[in-house]
Amino acid sequence: MIPVTKKIAGRFELADRFTYIEGDLNTVDFGKNHTIATLGHILHSEGADQSKALIQKTFNALAPGGQIAIAEFVCNDNRSGPPNAAIFAVNMLVNTDKGDTFTLPEISKWLSDAGFAHVRTLEAPGPSPLILATKPA
């Protein structure tokens, strides 16, 4: 993914604004004092416990005032839809050990428990809104 990301950032003349960290999410050092971190369609494959740990690890890597942006298929509160998120949940249950899709309240709680504040959504092109939160200053 990193070569593709670098290519896209270069196309928009933004490559010098990013730091890229390669490695396994569970073992790589995320560094410190980043202004923004993205988790793009990652939580669904990791399961609830690992997703919580990943959100905490991301919080620890951000500078005060830093932002996290999460893109995910998000189920409604009673997990009955929307159809793309519900079908994707079945896909994760069949093809991963612990994967699933989650609700906005679940992800919001994980963010708050990690120390994030001002959890909110931003409508974006795609199957779900972005979930944003801020590390307090």
PDB file of C-alpha atoms in Angstrom:
ATOM      1  CA  MET A   1       0.000   0.000   0.000  1.00  0.00           C
ATOM      2  CA  ILE A   2       2.828   2.422   0.694  1.00  0.00           C
ATOM      3  CA  PRO A   3       4.029   2.656  -2.945  1.00  0.00           C
ATOM      4  CA  VAL A   4       0.457   3.360  -4.080  1.00  0.00           C
ATOM      5  CA  THR A   5      -0.034   5.957  -1.347  1.00  0.00           C
ATOM      6  CA  LYS A   6       3.256   7.675  -2.240  1.00  0.00           C
ATOM      7  CA  LYS A   7       2.261   7.754  -5.897  1.00  0.00           C
ATOM      8  CA  ILE A   8      -1.114   9.346  -5.125  1.00  0.00           C
ATOM      9  CA  ALA A   9       0.440  11.885  -2.728  1.00  0.00           C
ATOM     10  CA  GLY A  10       3.020  12.729  -5.405  1.00  0.00           C
ATOM     11  CA  ARG A  11       0.324  13.216  -8.026  1.00  0.00           C
ATOM     12  CA  PHE A  12      -1.208  15.910  -5.802  1.00  0.00           C
ATOM     13  CA  GLU A  13       2.237  17.356  -4.940  1.00  0.00           C
ATOM     14  CA  LEU A  14       1.787  16.449  -1.268  1.00  0.00           C
ATOM     15  CA  ALA A  15       4.441  13.740  -0.844  1.00  0.00           C
ATOM     16  CA  ASP A  16       6.667  15.937   1.343  1.00  0.00           C
ATOM     17  CA  ARG A  17       3.832  16.349   3.876  1.00  0.00           C
ATOM     18  CA  PHE A  18       3.652  12.679   4.853  1.00  0.00           C
ATOM     19  CA  THR A  19       5.686  10.231   6.887  1.00  0.00           C
ATOM     20  CA  TYR A  20       5.279   6.587   5.937  1.00  0.00           C
ATOM     21  CA  ILE A  21       5.799   3.792   8.439  1.00  0.00           C
ATOM     22  CA  GLU A  22       6.056   0.288   7.014  1.00  0.00           C
ATOM     23  CA  GLY A  23       5.494  -2.881   8.997  1.00  0.00           C
ATOM     24  CA  ASP A  24       3.025  -5.077  10.799  1.00  0.00           C
ATOM     25  CA  LEU A  25       0.375  -3.025  12.627  1.00  0.00           C
ATOM     26  CA  ASN A  26       0.821  -5.104  15.749  1.00  0.00           C
ATOM     27  CA  THR A  27       4.593  -4.769  16.052  1.00  0.00           C
ATOM     28  CA  VAL A  28       5.801  -1.667  14.206  1.00  0.00           C
ATOM     29  CA  ASP A  29       6.593   1.480  16.204  1.00  0.00           C
ATOM     30  CA  PHE A  30       4.182   4.201  15.091  1.00  0.00           C
ATOM     31  CA  GLY A  31       6.502   6.949  16.331  1.00  0.00           C
ATOM     32  CA  LYS A  32       5.385  10.084  18.136  1.00  0.00           C
ATOM     33  CA  ASN A  33       3.888  13.526  17.586  1.00  0.00           C
ATOM     34  CA  HIS A  34       2.000  12.903  14.351  1.00  0.00           C
ATOM     35  CA  THR A  35      -0.721  15.410  13.471  1.00  0.00           C
ATOM     36  CA  ILE A  36      -3.022  12.925  11.770  1.00  0.00           C
ATOM     37  CA  ALA A  37      -3.332   9.165  11.539  1.00  0.00           C
ATOM     38  CA  THR A  38      -5.653   7.178   9.343  1.00  0.00           C
ATOM     39  CA  LEU A  39      -7.078   3.727   9.895  1.00  0.00           C
ATOM     40  CA  GLY A  40      -8.610   2.950   6.533  1.00  0.00           C
ATOM     41  CA  HIS A  41     -10.697  -0.215   6.541  1.00  0.00           C
ATOM     42  CA  ILE A  42      -8.508  -1.988   9.070  1.00  0.00           C
ATOM     43  CA  LEU A  43     -10.617  -2.461  12.205  1.00  0.00           C
ATOM     44  CA  HIS A  44     -13.049  -4.898  10.582  1.00  0.00           C
ATOM     45  CA  SER A  45     -10.313  -7.493  10.040  1.00  0.00           C
ATOM     46  CA  GLU A  46      -8.817  -7.194  13.526  1.00  0.00           C
ATOM     47  CA  GLY A  47     -11.744  -7.922  15.842  1.00  0.00           C
ATOM     48  CA  ALA A  48     -12.827  -5.838  18.821  1.00  0.00           C
ATOM     49  CA  ASP A  49      -9.895  -6.419  21.191  1.00  0.00           C
ATOM     50  CA  GLN A  50      -7.175  -5.799  18.611  1.00  0.00           C
ATOM     51  CA  SER A  51      -9.077  -2.778  17.248  1.00  0.00           C
ATOM     52  CA  LYS A  52      -9.136  -1.248  20.737  1.00  0.00           C
ATOM     53  CA  ALA A  53      -5.389  -1.862  21.081  1.00  0.00           C
ATOM     54  CA  LEU A  54      -4.737  -0.338  17.648  1.00  0.00           C
ATOM     55  CA  ILE A  55      -6.759   2.767  18.512  1.00  0.00           C
ATOM     56  CA  GLN A  56      -4.809   3.135  21.771  1.00  0.00           C
ATOM     57  CA  LYS A  57      -1.503   2.704  19.932  1.00  0.00           C
ATOM     58  CA  THR A  58      -2.581   5.366  17.441  1.00  0.00           C
ATOM     59  CA  PHE A  59      -3.582   7.734  20.257  1.00  0.00           C
ATOM     60  CA  ASN A  60      -0.131   7.309  21.799  1.00  0.00           C
ATOM     61  CA  ALA A  61       1.528   8.173  18.466  1.00  0.00           C
ATOM     62  CA  LEU A  62      -0.363  11.434  17.974  1.00  0.00           C
ATOM     63  CA  ALA A  63       0.707  14.862  19.147  1.00  0.00           C
ATOM     64  CA  PRO A  64      -1.679  16.785  21.397  1.00  0.00           C
ATOM     65  CA  GLY A  65      -4.396  18.159  19.113  1.00  0.00           C
ATOM     66  CA  GLY A  66      -3.740  15.375  16.596  1.00  0.00           C
ATOM     67  CA  GLN A  67      -6.580  13.763  14.710  1.00  0.00           C
ATOM     68  CA  ILE A  68      -7.531  10.192  13.894  1.00  0.00           C
ATOM     69  CA  ALA A  69      -9.616   9.436  10.812  1.00  0.00           C
ATOM     70  CA  ILE A  70     -11.236   6.014  10.584  1.00  0.00           C
ATOM     71  CA  ALA A  71     -12.885   4.677   7.436  1.00  0.00           C
ATOM     72  CA  GLU A  72     -14.967   1.557   8.049  1.00  0.00           C
ATOM     73  CA  PHE A  73     -18.166  -0.195   7.106  1.00  0.00           C
ATOM     74  CA  VAL A  74     -20.410   0.838  10.020  1.00  0.00           C
ATOM     75  CA  CYS A  75     -23.509  -1.084  11.080  1.00  0.00           C
ATOM     76  CA  ASN A  76     -26.528   0.647  12.543  1.00  0.00           C
ATOM     77  CA  ASP A  77     -27.066   0.341  16.288  1.00  0.00           C
ATOM     78  CA  ASN A  78     -29.094  -2.884  16.117  1.00  0.00           C
ATOM     79  CA  ARG A  79     -26.726  -4.406  13.509  1.00  0.00           C
ATOM     80  CA  SER A  80     -29.548  -4.954  10.982  1.00  0.00           C
ATOM     81  CA  GLY A  81     -27.972  -2.853   8.226  1.00  0.00           C
ATOM     82  CA  PRO A  82     -27.137  -1.020   6.123  1.00  0.00           C
ATOM     83  CA  PRO A  83     -26.922  -3.944   3.698  1.00  0.00           C
ATOM     84  CA  ASN A  84     -23.290  -3.365   2.669  1.00  0.00           C
ATOM     85  CA  ALA A  85     -22.108  -3.362   6.295  1.00  0.00           C
ATOM     86  CA  ALA A  86     -24.216  -6.379   7.262  1.00  0.00           C
ATOM     87  CA  ILE A  87     -23.033  -8.413   4.275  1.00  0.00           C
ATOM     88  CA  PHE A  88     -19.457  -7.366   4.950  1.00  0.00           C
ATOM     89  CA  ALA A  89     -19.829  -8.557   8.567  1.00  0.00           C
ATOM     90  CA  VAL A  90     -20.721 -12.027   7.278  1.00  0.00           C
ATOM     91  CA  ASN A  91     -17.684 -11.896   4.974  1.00  0.00           C
ATOM     92  CA  MET A  92     -15.440 -11.071   7.944  1.00  0.00           C
ATOM     93  CA  LEU A  93     -16.940 -13.844  10.084  1.00  0.00           C
ATOM     94  CA  VAL A  94     -16.286 -16.381   7.326  1.00  0.00           C
ATOM     95  CA  ASN A  95     -12.831 -15.187   6.244  1.00  0.00           C
ATOM     96  CA  THR A  96     -11.105 -13.990   9.427  1.00  0.00           C
ATOM     97  CA  ASP A  97     -10.543 -15.327  12.921  1.00  0.00           C
ATOM     98  CA  LYS A  98     -12.067 -12.355  14.750  1.00  0.00           C
ATOM     99  CA  GLY A  99     -13.205  -9.874  12.102  1.00  0.00           C
ATOM    100  CA  ASP A 100     -16.572  -8.139  12.137  1.00  0.00           C
ATOM    101  CA  THR A 101     -18.169  -4.806  11.417  1.00  0.00           C
ATOM    102  CA  PHE A 102     -18.956  -2.480  14.284  1.00  0.00           C
ATOM    103  CA  THR A 103     -21.452   0.218  15.222  1.00  0.00           C
ATOM    104  CA  LEU A 104     -20.683   3.891  15.627  1.00  0.00           C
ATOM    105  CA  PRO A 105     -21.355   3.688  19.405  1.00  0.00           C
ATOM    106  CA  GLU A 106     -18.870   0.796  19.702  1.00  0.00           C
ATOM    107  CA  ILE A 107     -16.109   2.629  17.820  1.00  0.00           C
ATOM    108  CA  SER A 108     -16.907   5.890  19.635  1.00  0.00           C
ATOM    109  CA  LYS A 109     -16.497   4.160  22.997  1.00  0.00           C
ATOM    110  CA  TRP A 110     -13.163   2.664  21.950  1.00  0.00           C
ATOM    111  CA  LEU A 111     -11.988   6.127  20.921  1.00  0.00           C
ATOM    112  CA  SER A 112     -13.160   7.711  24.186  1.00  0.00           C
ATOM    113  CA  ASP A 113     -11.648   4.894  26.260  1.00  0.00           C
ATOM    114  CA  ALA A 114      -8.307   5.478  24.502  1.00  0.00           C
ATOM    115  CA  GLY A 115      -8.425   9.167  25.481  1.00  0.00           C
ATOM    116  CA  PHE A 116      -9.801  10.760  22.322  1.00  0.00           C
ATOM    117  CA  ALA A 117     -12.307  13.599  22.507  1.00  0.00           C
ATOM    118  CA  HIS A 118     -14.756  15.227  20.099  1.00  0.00           C
ATOM    119  CA  VAL A 119     -15.724  12.002  18.323  1.00  0.00           C
ATOM    120  CA  ARG A 120     -17.734  12.876  15.230  1.00  0.00           C
ATOM    121  CA  THR A 121     -18.534  11.751  11.712  1.00  0.00           C
ATOM    122  CA  LEU A 122     -17.853  13.398   8.382  1.00  0.00           C
ATOM    123  CA  GLU A 123     -19.839  12.440   5.307  1.00  0.00           C
ATOM    124  CA  ALA A 124     -17.448  11.295   2.616  1.00  0.00           C
ATOM    125  CA  PRO A 125     -17.674   9.485  -0.695  1.00  0.00           C
ATOM    126  CA  GLY A 126     -17.834   5.787   0.057  1.00  0.00           C
ATOM    127  CA  PRO A 127     -19.901   3.255   1.942  1.00  0.00           C
ATOM    128  CA  SER A 128     -19.739   4.996   5.342  1.00  0.00           C
ATOM    129  CA  PRO A 129     -18.862   8.339   6.879  1.00  0.00           C
ATOM    130  CA  LEU A 130     -15.383   8.949   8.243  1.00  0.00           C
ATOM    131  CA  ILE A 131     -15.143   8.730  12.017  1.00  0.00           C
ATOM    132  CA  LEU A 132     -12.952  11.520  13.389  1.00  0.00           C
ATOM    133  CA  ALA A 133     -11.635  12.190  16.882  1.00  0.00           C
ATOM    134  CA  THR A 134      -9.072  14.491  18.485  1.00  0.00           C
ATOM    135  CA  LYS A 135      -6.312  13.848  20.987  1.00  0.00           C
ATOM    136  CA  PRO A 136      -6.804  16.559  23.649  1.00  0.00           C
ATOM    137  CA  ALA A 137      -4.170  19.287  23.743  1.00  0.00           C
TER     138      ALA A 137
END
